[in-house]
Coordinates of C-alpha atoms in Angstrom, one line a residue:
M95 CA -36.5 105.7 79.2
I96 CA -37.4 105.0 75.7
I97 CA -34.0 106.4 74.5
F98 CA -31.9 104.4 77.3
I99 CA -33.8 101.0 75.8
A100 CA -33.0 102.1 72.4
L101 CA -29.6 102.9 73.2
L102 CA -29.5 99.5 74.9
C103 CA -30.4 97.9 71.5
V104 CA -27.8 99.9 69.6
L105 CA -25.2 98.2 72.2
G106 CA -26.7 95.0 71.4
I107 CA -26.3 95.5 68.0
A108 CA -22.8 96.0 68.1
S109 CA -22.1 93.3 70.4
G110 CA -23.8 90.9 67.8
Q111 CA -21.4 92.1 65.0
L112 CA -18.3 91.7 67.3
L113 CA -19.6 87.9 68.1
F114 CA -20.2 87.6 64.6
K115 CA -16.8 88.8 63.7
L116 CA -15.2 86.7 66.6
S117 CA -16.9 83.9 65.2
A118 CA -16.0 84.1 62.0
R119 CA -12.3 84.6 63.1
G120 CA -12.9 80.8 65.1
F121 CA -14.2 79.2 62.0
Q122 CA -11.3 80.9 60.0
K123 CA -8.4 79.7 62.4
A124 CA -10.2 76.3 62.3
G125 CA -11.0 75.7 58.8
S126 CA -14.2 74.4 59.4
Y127 CA -17.5 76.0 60.2
Y128 CA -18.3 72.7 62.9
D129 CA -15.7 74.3 65.1
L130 CA -17.8 74.1 68.1
H131 CA -16.6 76.7 70.1
S132 CA -17.1 79.1 67.1
L133 CA -20.6 77.7 66.7
F134 CA -21.4 78.7 70.4
I135 CA -20.2 82.2 69.7
L136 CA -22.4 82.2 66.7
F137 CA -25.6 80.9 68.4
C138 CA -24.9 83.4 71.1
A139 CA -24.7 86.4 68.5
F140 CA -28.0 85.5 67.4
V141 CA -29.7 84.9 70.6
L142 CA -28.6 88.8 71.5
Y143 CA -29.8 89.8 67.8
G144 CA -32.9 88.2 68.6
I145 CA -33.4 89.7 72.2
T146 CA -32.4 93.1 70.7
T147 CA -34.9 92.8 68.2
L148 CA -37.7 92.4 70.4
G149 CA -36.2 95.5 72.5
W150 CA -36.3 97.3 69.3
V151 CA -40.1 96.3 68.8
W152 CA -40.8 97.9 72.3
V153 CA -39.3 101.1 71.6
L154 CA -41.1 101.3 68.0
Q155 CA -44.1 101.2 70.0
K156 CA -43.5 103.8 72.1
A157 CA -41.7 106.5 69.8
D158 CA -41.4 107.2 66.3
L159 CA -39.2 104.7 63.9
G160 CA -38.1 108.4 61.9
R161 CA -37.0 109.9 65.3
I162 CA -35.3 107.0 67.0
Y163 CA -33.8 104.9 64.0
P164 CA -30.8 107.6 63.6
L165 CA -29.6 106.0 67.2
M166 CA -28.9 103.0 65.0
A167 CA -26.1 104.9 63.2
L168 CA -24.2 104.9 66.8
A169 CA -23.4 101.7 65.9
F170 CA -21.2 102.5 62.9
I171 CA -19.2 104.2 65.6
I172 CA -19.1 101.7 68.5
V173 CA -18.1 98.7 65.9
P174 CA -15.3 99.9 64.8
I175 CA -13.7 101.3 67.6
L176 CA -13.9 98.3 69.5
C177 CA -12.5 96.5 66.5
Y178 CA -9.7 98.8 66.8
F179 CA -9.3 97.6 70.5
L180 CA -10.2 93.9 70.0
F181 CA -8.9 93.3 66.8
G182 CA -6.4 95.5 66.0
E183 CA -7.9 97.0 63.3
S184 CA -7.0 100.1 62.0
F185 CA -8.4 103.4 60.5
S186 CA -7.7 106.5 58.9
K187 CA -8.1 109.9 59.9
Q188 CA -10.7 110.5 57.5
Y189 CA -13.0 107.8 59.0
F190 CA -12.2 109.6 62.2
V191 CA -13.5 113.0 60.4
G192 CA -16.4 110.7 59.2
V193 CA -17.4 109.3 62.5
F194 CA -17.7 112.9 64.1
F195 CA -20.2 113.5 61.7
I196 CA -22.1 110.7 62.3
F197 CA -22.2 111.5 65.7
I198 CA -23.3 115.2 64.9
G199 CA -26.3 114.1 62.6
V200 CA -27.3 111.4 65.0
I201 CA -27.8 114.2 67.8
M202 CA -29.2 116.4 65.5
A203 CA -31.6 114.0 63.9
V204 CA -32.9 112.5 67.3
G205 CA -32.8 115.9 68.9
S206 CA -35.0 117.7 66.0
K207 CA -38.5 119.1 66.7
N208 CA -41.5 118.1 64.5

């Protein structure tokens, strides 16, 4: 259950980053920081970050930070992949090699025993 909630926190952080990018694009397109639609998206990102932070605090009550924190590195995988599909951002082959090593590192770190 703790790992599941921690993974939800990672997804929340990744989603928040996507919302930040979406609001930044909206501000840029509008040419102003007073664009109501972009401000709403930014507000949603802040709310999501707040809820995710509360969830993360709960996780830290149940697990050691050093053991659970490597899961946050999954956001380095999730965000760029979603940026590729949602925003059309591109990445090199070298990037995907790095993502592979991050993924292996997360598995090794979280699965390690004291």
